[in-house]
Amino acid sequence: MISREENPYFLNDFLDYSATILNKSSNTIKEYNYDISHFLKFILYEFGIAKLNDDENIKSISVKNMDLSVVEKITLENIHSFLAYLKNEYRSKPATLARKTASIR
């Protein structure tokens, strides 16, 4: 499970909103945290903000200090790239991709 201390403030704000105002279950909040954090790590790599060594993968990128201005630059094409990455790297099934898409939305 991803710790809230590893999240940028805006992700924690969204998780709090989803839990309290939208009354989402704790499992949904956990999955949102995992899915969105993974997506943000991918974005930092995709935008060239984070670099990886040969023995690292995208999940090792820290998003804690990510600026909200980066999120504002995300396009539909970036989301499609993330879904393609999941399908190619993890062989994600359609149900998993649909859940990730719902989390990002």
GROMACS .gro file of C-alpha atoms in nm:
model
  105
    1MET     CA    1   0.000   0.000   0.000
    2ILE     CA    2   0.119   0.351  -0.079
    3SER     CA    3   0.161   0.575   0.223
    4ARG     CA    4  -0.009   0.915   0.223
    5GLU     CA    5   0.326   1.064   0.324
    6GLU     CA    6   0.456   0.972  -0.022
    7ASN     CA    7   0.175   1.161  -0.198
    8PRO     CA    8   0.164   1.520  -0.317
    9TYR     CA    9  -0.079   1.735  -0.120
   10PHE     CA   10  -0.332   1.751  -0.404
   11LEU     CA   11  -0.362   1.371  -0.421
   12ASN     CA   12  -0.426   1.354  -0.046
   13ASP     CA   13  -0.685   1.631  -0.081
   14PHE     CA   14  -0.861   1.428  -0.351
   15LEU     CA   15  -0.852   1.110  -0.140
   16ASP     CA   16  -0.997   1.298   0.159
   17TYR     CA   17  -1.271   1.446  -0.060
   18SER     CA   18  -1.353   1.105  -0.205
   19ALA     CA   19  -1.371   0.947   0.139
   20THR     CA   20  -1.571   1.216   0.315
   21ILE     CA   21  -1.783   1.399   0.059
   22LEU     CA   22  -1.829   1.121  -0.198
   23ASN     CA   23  -1.843   0.854   0.076
   24LYS     CA   24  -1.621   0.610  -0.118
   25SER     CA   25  -1.519   0.289   0.059
   26SER     CA   26  -1.175   0.243   0.212
   27ASN     CA   27  -1.092  -0.013  -0.059
   28THR     CA   28  -1.186   0.237  -0.332
   29ILE     CA   29  -0.969   0.504  -0.166
   30LYS     CA   30  -0.679   0.257  -0.147
   31GLU     CA   31  -0.716   0.174  -0.518
   32TYR     CA   32  -0.747   0.543  -0.612
   33ASN     CA   33  -0.426   0.610  -0.421
   34TYR     CA   34  -0.241   0.328  -0.595
   35ASP     CA   35  -0.374   0.401  -0.944
   36ILE     CA   36  -0.328   0.777  -0.938
   37SER     CA   37   0.014   0.758  -0.777
   38HIS     CA   38   0.128   0.514  -1.047
   39PHE     CA   39  -0.014   0.744  -1.314
   40LEU     CA   40   0.164   1.050  -1.168
   41LYS     CA   41   0.493   0.860  -1.161
   42PHE     CA   42   0.443   0.769  -1.525
   43ILE     CA   43   0.371   1.136  -1.609
   44LEU     CA   44   0.689   1.255  -1.439
   45TYR     CA   45   0.883   1.004  -1.646
   46GLU     CA   46   0.690   1.078  -1.967
   47PHE     CA   47   0.749   1.453  -1.930
   48GLY     CA   48   1.121   1.396  -1.867
   49ILE     CA   49   1.103   1.540  -1.516
   50ALA     CA   50   1.212   1.214  -1.351
   51LYS     CA   51   1.495   0.998  -1.479
   52LEU     CA   52   1.552   0.628  -1.417
   53ASN     CA   53   1.866   0.422  -1.386
   54ASP     CA   54   1.885   0.094  -1.576
   55ASP     CA   55   1.780  -0.110  -1.270
   56GLU     CA   56   1.486   0.114  -1.172
   57ASN     CA   57   1.128   0.120  -1.289
   58ILE     CA   58   0.859   0.386  -1.293
   59LYS     CA   59   0.719   0.277  -0.957
   60SER     CA   60   1.043   0.391  -0.790
   61ILE     CA   61   0.982   0.756  -0.885
   62SER     CA   62   0.878   0.987  -0.602
   63VAL     CA   63   0.575   1.209  -0.656
   64LYS     CA   64   0.579   1.367  -0.308
   65ASN     CA   65   0.703   1.705  -0.429
   66MET     CA   66   0.519   1.703  -0.760
   67ASP     CA   67   0.383   2.042  -0.856
   68LEU     CA   68   0.019   2.083  -0.955
   69SER     CA   69   0.132   2.271  -1.267
   70VAL     CA   70   0.254   1.937  -1.408
   71VAL     CA   71  -0.096   1.791  -1.370
   72GLU     CA   72  -0.239   2.086  -1.561
   73LYS     CA   73  -0.031   1.987  -1.865
   74ILE     CA   74  -0.166   1.631  -1.886
   75THR     CA   75  -0.348   1.555  -2.211
   76LEU     CA   76  -0.569   1.272  -2.330
   77GLU     CA   77  -0.272   1.140  -2.526
   78ASN     CA   78  -0.075   1.107  -2.199
   79ILE     CA   79  -0.357   0.899  -2.051
   80HIS     CA   80  -0.361   0.679  -2.361
   81SER     CA   81   0.018   0.636  -2.332
   82PHE     CA   82  -0.022   0.530  -1.969
   83LEU     CA   83  -0.284   0.271  -2.059
   84ALA     CA   84  -0.063   0.137  -2.339
   85TYR     CA   85   0.229   0.120  -2.095
   86LEU     CA   86   0.015  -0.083  -1.851
   87LYS     CA   87  -0.097  -0.318  -2.124
   88ASN     CA   88   0.255  -0.371  -2.260
   89GLU     CA   89   0.457  -0.378  -1.936
   90TYR     CA   90   0.210  -0.550  -1.705
   91ARG     CA   91  -0.018  -0.724  -1.955
   92SER     CA   92  -0.310  -0.552  -1.785
   93LYS     CA   93  -0.650  -0.691  -1.869
   94PRO     CA   94  -0.941  -0.474  -1.992
   95ALA     CA   95  -1.105  -0.469  -1.647
   96THR     CA   96  -0.784  -0.337  -1.491
   97LEU     CA   97  -0.746  -0.073  -1.760
   98ALA     CA   98  -1.107   0.033  -1.707
   99ARG     CA   99  -1.049   0.072  -1.332
  100LYS     CA  100  -0.733   0.276  -1.392
  101THR     CA  101  -0.922   0.497  -1.635
  102ALA     CA  102  -1.200   0.550  -1.381
  103SER     CA  103  -0.946   0.642  -1.114
  104ILE     CA  104  -0.777   0.894  -1.339
  105ARG     CA  105  -1.107   1.045  -1.446
   0.00000   0.00000   0.00000
